[in-house]
Amino acid sequence: MVHAGTRTKGMVRMRVVILGSGAMGLAAAYEALLGGHDVTVVEADAQPGGMAAHFDFDGLSIERFYHFICKSDTPTFALLRDLGIEDKLRWRTTTMGLYYGGKLHDWGEPLALLRFPGMSLWGKVRYGVFAFVSVRRDRWASLEHRSAKEWITAWCGEAIYKTLWAPLFSHKFYEHQENISAAWIWTRIRRVGRSRRNLMQEELGYIEGGSETMVRALVAEIERLGGGGFCWAMRQSAWW
């Protein structure tokens, strides 16, 4: 949200208000400060970070919501480098599972798809093509105006949608499950699908110390750059 602007040395210096100090809000504040603008961050909570913030669990610091980094997240790599915490990034081989028919099945690689009992051979071929195209494709403008349900069903069939995707959407989005953007889901399939050591092995990253490490570094840089306009109520709280 921009309040006003003044021209300084050929550029418009804006007075910017960032609502919320989640990871995106802090990153936006940091970039605006680098651009020479006056920045104020407003946060209703007693600490920054939003869903990336941590809470104390009997002495153990845990993220409010889990986060991971993919190999295609180049803007994140640049931010970590700028903040001086690039060396905190750790990569680990990871696995996925799919609960179906009362059992946990391997998932996330071609052999697991072939072994999965919840779809026909033709369905597996369709789903494999769908996953391959989704991961490899760089642009898909036509998805902007389609729902994820419509898109997945068109590629894979209604039975596969009901088996694999409908339960996920139902538990995450409730009454909004049929209106989820296809473009939004595609970018997530592509992002995770490109974070692999090889065809058979997924590999994801995390920041040592959790997302709080990045939140702390962002807050420190924002204050160093003169963006110490965090809302007064927050300043009276113990952030950490």
CSV table of C-alpha atoms in Angstrom, one decimal:
chain,number,residue,atom,x,y,z
A,1,MET,CA,0.0,0.0,0.0
A,2,VAL,CA,1.5,3.3,-1.1
A,3,HIS,CA,0.7,6.6,0.7
A,4,ALA,CA,2.6,9.2,-1.2
A,5,GLY,CA,5.6,9.9,-3.3
A,6,THR,CA,8.3,12.5,-3.8
A,7,ARG,CA,10.9,12.7,-6.6
A,8,THR,CA,14.5,12.3,-5.5
A,9,LYS,CA,17.4,12.3,-8.0
A,10,GLY,CA,15.3,11.3,-10.9
A,11,MET,CA,13.3,8.6,-9.1
A,12,VAL,CA,10.0,8.7,-7.2
A,13,ARG,CA,10.6,8.0,-3.6
A,14,MET,CA,7.5,6.4,-2.2
A,15,ARG,CA,6.2,6.1,1.3
A,16,VAL,CA,5.2,2.4,1.5
A,17,VAL,CA,3.2,0.6,4.1
A,18,ILE,CA,3.5,-3.2,4.2
A,19,LEU,CA,0.6,-5.0,5.9
A,20,GLY,CA,1.8,-8.1,7.6
A,21,SER,CA,5.4,-9.2,8.5
A,22,GLY,CA,5.2,-12.7,7.0
A,23,ALA,CA,8.0,-13.9,4.8
A,24,MET,CA,6.5,-12.1,1.7
A,25,GLY,CA,5.8,-8.9,3.6
A,26,LEU,CA,9.4,-8.8,5.0
A,27,ALA,CA,10.9,-9.5,1.6
A,28,ALA,CA,8.7,-6.8,0.0
A,29,ALA,CA,9.8,-4.3,2.7
A,30,TYR,CA,13.5,-5.3,2.2
A,31,GLU,CA,13.3,-4.8,-1.6
A,32,ALA,CA,11.4,-1.5,-1.2
A,33,LEU,CA,14.2,-0.2,1.1
A,34,LEU,CA,16.8,-1.3,-1.4
A,35,GLY,CA,14.9,0.8,-3.9
A,36,GLY,CA,15.3,3.9,-1.8
A,37,HIS,CA,11.7,4.1,-0.5
A,38,ASP,CA,10.4,4.9,3.0
A,39,VAL,CA,8.9,1.7,4.5
A,40,THR,CA,6.6,1.0,7.4
A,41,VAL,CA,5.7,-2.6,8.3
A,42,VAL,CA,2.5,-3.2,10.2
A,43,GLU,CA,1.9,-6.4,12.1
A,44,ALA,CA,-0.9,-7.4,14.4
A,45,ASP,CA,1.0,-10.3,16.0
A,46,ALA,CA,3.6,-10.1,18.8
A,47,GLN,CA,6.4,-11.4,16.5
A,48,PRO,CA,7.2,-11.2,12.8
A,49,GLY,CA,7.1,-14.2,10.4
A,50,GLY,CA,3.5,-15.0,9.9
A,51,MET,CA,3.1,-18.7,9.1
A,52,ALA,CA,6.9,-18.8,8.9
A,53,ALA,CA,7.3,-17.8,12.5
A,54,HIS,CA,8.3,-20.3,15.2
A,55,PHE,CA,6.7,-21.2,18.5
A,56,ASP,CA,8.1,-22.8,21.6
A,57,PHE,CA,7.2,-26.4,22.2
A,58,ASP,CA,8.6,-27.2,25.6
A,59,GLY,CA,11.9,-25.8,24.7
A,60,LEU,CA,11.9,-26.9,21.1
A,61,SER,CA,11.5,-24.2,18.4
A,62,ILE,CA,9.1,-25.3,15.7
A,63,GLU,CA,7.7,-23.6,12.7
A,64,ARG,CA,4.0,-22.7,12.7
A,65,PHE,CA,3.7,-24.3,9.3
A,66,TYR,CA,6.3,-26.4,7.6
A,67,HIS,CA,8.3,-24.9,4.7
A,68,PHE,CA,10.8,-26.3,2.3
A,69,ILE,CA,13.0,-25.0,-0.6
A,70,CYS,CA,13.1,-26.4,-4.1
A,71,LYS,CA,16.0,-26.4,-6.5
A,72,SER,CA,14.0,-24.0,-8.8
A,73,ASP,CA,13.6,-21.3,-6.1
A,74,THR,CA,16.3,-19.1,-7.6
A,75,PRO,CA,14.9,-15.8,-6.0
A,76,THR,CA,15.2,-17.5,-2.6
A,77,PHE,CA,18.8,-18.4,-3.2
A,78,ALA,CA,19.5,-14.8,-4.2
A,79,LEU,CA,17.8,-13.5,-1.0
A,80,LEU,CA,19.7,-15.9,1.2
A,81,ARG,CA,22.9,-14.8,-0.4
A,82,ASP,CA,22.1,-11.1,0.1
A,83,LEU,CA,21.2,-11.7,3.7
A,84,GLY,CA,24.5,-13.5,4.3
A,85,ILE,CA,22.9,-16.8,5.3
A,86,GLU,CA,23.4,-18.8,2.1
A,87,ASP,CA,25.6,-21.2,4.0
A,88,LYS,CA,22.6,-22.2,6.2
A,89,LEU,CA,20.8,-23.9,3.3
A,90,ARG,CA,20.8,-27.7,3.6
A,91,TRP,CA,19.7,-30.3,1.0
A,92,ARG,CA,18.2,-33.6,1.9
A,93,THR,CA,16.8,-36.6,-0.1
A,94,THR,CA,13.1,-36.9,0.7
A,95,THR,CA,10.3,-39.3,0.0
A,96,MET,CA,6.5,-39.1,-0.4
A,97,GLY,CA,3.7,-41.4,0.5
A,98,LEU,CA,0.0,-41.6,-0.6
A,99,TYR,CA,-2.6,-43.0,1.8
A,100,TYR,CA,-5.1,-45.0,-0.1
A,101,GLY,CA,-7.3,-48.0,0.7
A,102,GLY,CA,-6.2,-48.1,4.3
A,103,LYS,CA,-2.5,-48.3,3.4
A,104,LEU,CA,0.4,-46.0,2.9
A,105,HIS,CA,1.9,-46.3,-0.7
A,106,ASP,CA,5.1,-45.0,-2.1
A,107,TRP,CA,4.6,-42.0,-4.3
A,108,GLY,CA,6.5,-39.4,-6.3
A,109,GLU,CA,8.5,-41.5,-8.8
A,110,PRO,CA,7.6,-43.6,-11.9
A,111,LEU,CA,7.9,-47.0,-10.3
A,112,ALA,CA,5.6,-46.0,-7.5
A,113,LEU,CA,3.0,-44.8,-10.0
A,114,LEU,CA,3.2,-48.2,-11.8
A,115,ARG,CA,2.7,-50.1,-8.5
A,116,PHE,CA,-0.1,-47.9,-7.2
A,117,PRO,CA,-3.3,-50.0,-7.1
A,118,GLY,CA,-5.8,-47.1,-7.3
A,119,MET,CA,-5.9,-46.7,-11.0
A,120,SER,CA,-5.9,-48.6,-14.3
A,121,LEU,CA,-2.9,-49.0,-16.5
A,122,TRP,CA,-4.3,-46.5,-19.0
A,123,GLY,CA,-5.0,-44.1,-16.1
A,124,LYS,CA,-1.4,-44.4,-15.0
A,125,VAL,CA,-0.2,-43.6,-18.5
A,126,ARG,CA,-2.5,-40.5,-18.6
A,127,TYR,CA,-1.3,-39.4,-15.1
A,128,GLY,CA,2.4,-39.9,-16.0
A,129,VAL,CA,2.0,-37.8,-19.2
A,130,PHE,CA,0.1,-35.1,-17.1
A,131,ALA,CA,2.9,-35.0,-14.5
A,132,PHE,CA,5.7,-35.0,-17.1
A,133,VAL,CA,4.2,-32.1,-19.1
A,134,SER,CA,3.4,-30.1,-16.0
A,135,VAL,CA,7.0,-30.3,-14.8
A,136,ARG,CA,8.6,-29.6,-18.1
A,137,ARG,CA,6.4,-26.8,-19.4
A,138,ASP,CA,7.6,-23.3,-18.6
A,139,ARG,CA,4.5,-21.3,-19.6
A,140,TRP,CA,0.8,-22.2,-19.5
A,141,ALA,CA,-1.2,-19.0,-19.9
A,142,SER,CA,-4.5,-20.8,-20.7
A,143,LEU,CA,-4.6,-22.1,-17.1
A,144,GLU,CA,-5.2,-18.6,-15.7
A,145,HIS,CA,-9.0,-19.0,-16.2
A,146,ARG,CA,-9.5,-22.7,-15.5
A,147,SER,CA,-10.1,-24.5,-12.3
A,148,ALA,CA,-7.7,-27.2,-11.1
A,149,LYS,CA,-10.6,-29.7,-11.1
A,150,GLU,CA,-11.5,-29.0,-14.7
A,151,TRP,CA,-7.8,-29.1,-15.8
A,152,ILE,CA,-6.8,-32.3,-14.0
A,153,THR,CA,-10.0,-34.1,-15.0
A,154,ALA,CA,-9.5,-33.1,-18.7
A,155,TRP,CA,-6.0,-34.7,-18.6
A,156,CYS,CA,-6.5,-37.6,-16.3
A,157,GLY,CA,-10.1,-38.4,-16.1
A,158,GLU,CA,-12.7,-38.0,-13.3
A,159,ALA,CA,-11.8,-41.2,-11.5
A,160,ILE,CA,-8.1,-40.2,-11.0
A,161,TYR,CA,-9.2,-36.7,-9.9
A,162,LYS,CA,-11.5,-38.2,-7.3
A,163,THR,CA,-8.8,-40.7,-6.1
A,164,LEU,CA,-5.8,-38.4,-6.0
A,165,TRP,CA,-6.8,-34.8,-5.9
A,166,ALA,CA,-10.3,-34.4,-4.5
A,167,PRO,CA,-9.3,-35.6,-1.0
A,168,LEU,CA,-6.4,-33.2,-0.9
A,169,PHE,CA,-8.5,-30.2,-2.0
A,170,SER,CA,-11.3,-31.1,0.3
A,171,HIS,CA,-9.1,-31.2,3.4
A,172,LYS,CA,-7.2,-28.1,2.5
A,173,PHE,CA,-9.8,-25.8,0.9
A,174,TYR,CA,-13.1,-27.1,2.1
A,175,GLU,CA,-16.0,-25.4,0.3
A,176,HIS,CA,-13.6,-23.7,-2.1
A,177,GLN,CA,-12.1,-26.9,-3.4
A,178,GLU,CA,-13.8,-26.7,-6.8
A,179,ASN,CA,-12.6,-23.1,-7.5
A,180,ILE,CA,-8.9,-23.6,-7.0
A,181,SER,CA,-6.8,-22.1,-9.8
A,182,ALA,CA,-5.3,-24.5,-12.2
A,183,ALA,CA,-2.4,-22.1,-12.7
A,184,TRP,CA,-1.7,-22.1,-9.0
A,185,ILE,CA,-1.7,-25.9,-8.7
A,186,TRP,CA,0.5,-26.3,-11.9
A,187,THR,CA,3.2,-24.0,-10.6
A,188,ARG,CA,3.4,-26.1,-7.4
A,189,ILE,CA,3.6,-29.4,-9.4
A,190,ARG,CA,6.3,-27.9,-11.5
A,191,ARG,CA,8.2,-26.4,-8.6
A,192,VAL,CA,8.4,-29.7,-6.6
A,193,GLY,CA,8.8,-31.8,-9.7
A,194,ARG,CA,12.0,-29.9,-10.7
A,195,SER,CA,13.6,-30.4,-7.3
A,196,ARG,CA,15.1,-33.8,-7.8
A,197,ARG,CA,18.5,-35.4,-7.6
A,198,ASN,CA,17.4,-37.7,-10.5
A,199,LEU,CA,14.3,-39.2,-12.0
A,200,MET,CA,13.8,-41.5,-9.0
A,201,GLN,CA,14.9,-39.3,-6.1
A,202,GLU,CA,13.4,-36.1,-4.8
A,203,GLU,CA,15.6,-33.6,-3.0
A,204,LEU,CA,14.4,-30.6,-1.0
A,205,GLY,CA,16.1,-27.9,1.0
A,206,TYR,CA,15.7,-26.3,4.4
A,207,ILE,CA,17.3,-23.5,6.3
A,208,GLU,CA,19.3,-24.5,9.3
A,209,GLY,CA,17.4,-23.2,12.3
A,210,GLY,CA,14.2,-23.2,10.4
A,211,SER,CA,12.4,-20.3,8.7
A,212,GLU,CA,13.1,-18.2,11.8
A,213,THR,CA,16.7,-17.9,10.6
A,214,MET,CA,15.5,-16.1,7.5
A,215,VAL,CA,12.9,-14.0,9.3
A,216,ARG,CA,15.5,-12.8,11.8
A,217,ALA,CA,18.0,-11.9,9.1
A,218,LEU,CA,15.3,-10.0,7.1
A,219,VAL,CA,14.2,-8.0,10.2
A,220,ALA,CA,17.8,-7.1,11.0
A,221,GLU,CA,18.4,-5.9,7.4
A,222,ILE,CA,15.2,-3.9,7.3
A,223,GLU,CA,16.2,-2.1,10.5
A,224,ARG,CA,19.7,-1.6,9.3
A,225,LEU,CA,18.4,0.0,6.1
A,226,GLY,CA,16.3,2.4,8.0
A,227,GLY,CA,13.0,0.7,7.8
A,228,GLY,CA,12.5,0.6,11.5
A,229,GLY,CA,8.9,1.7,11.1
A,230,PHE,CA,7.5,-1.5,12.6
A,231,CYS,CA,4.2,-0.7,14.2
A,232,TRP,CA,4.4,0.7,17.7
A,233,ALA,CA,2.5,-2.2,19.3
A,234,MET,CA,5.0,-4.6,18.0
A,235,ARG,CA,7.9,-2.7,19.4
A,236,GLN,CA,6.5,-3.1,22.8
A,237,SER,CA,6.5,-6.9,22.4
A,238,ALA,CA,9.3,-9.4,22.7
A,239,TRP,CA,9.6,-10.5,19.1
A,240,TRP,CA,11.9,-13.4,19.8
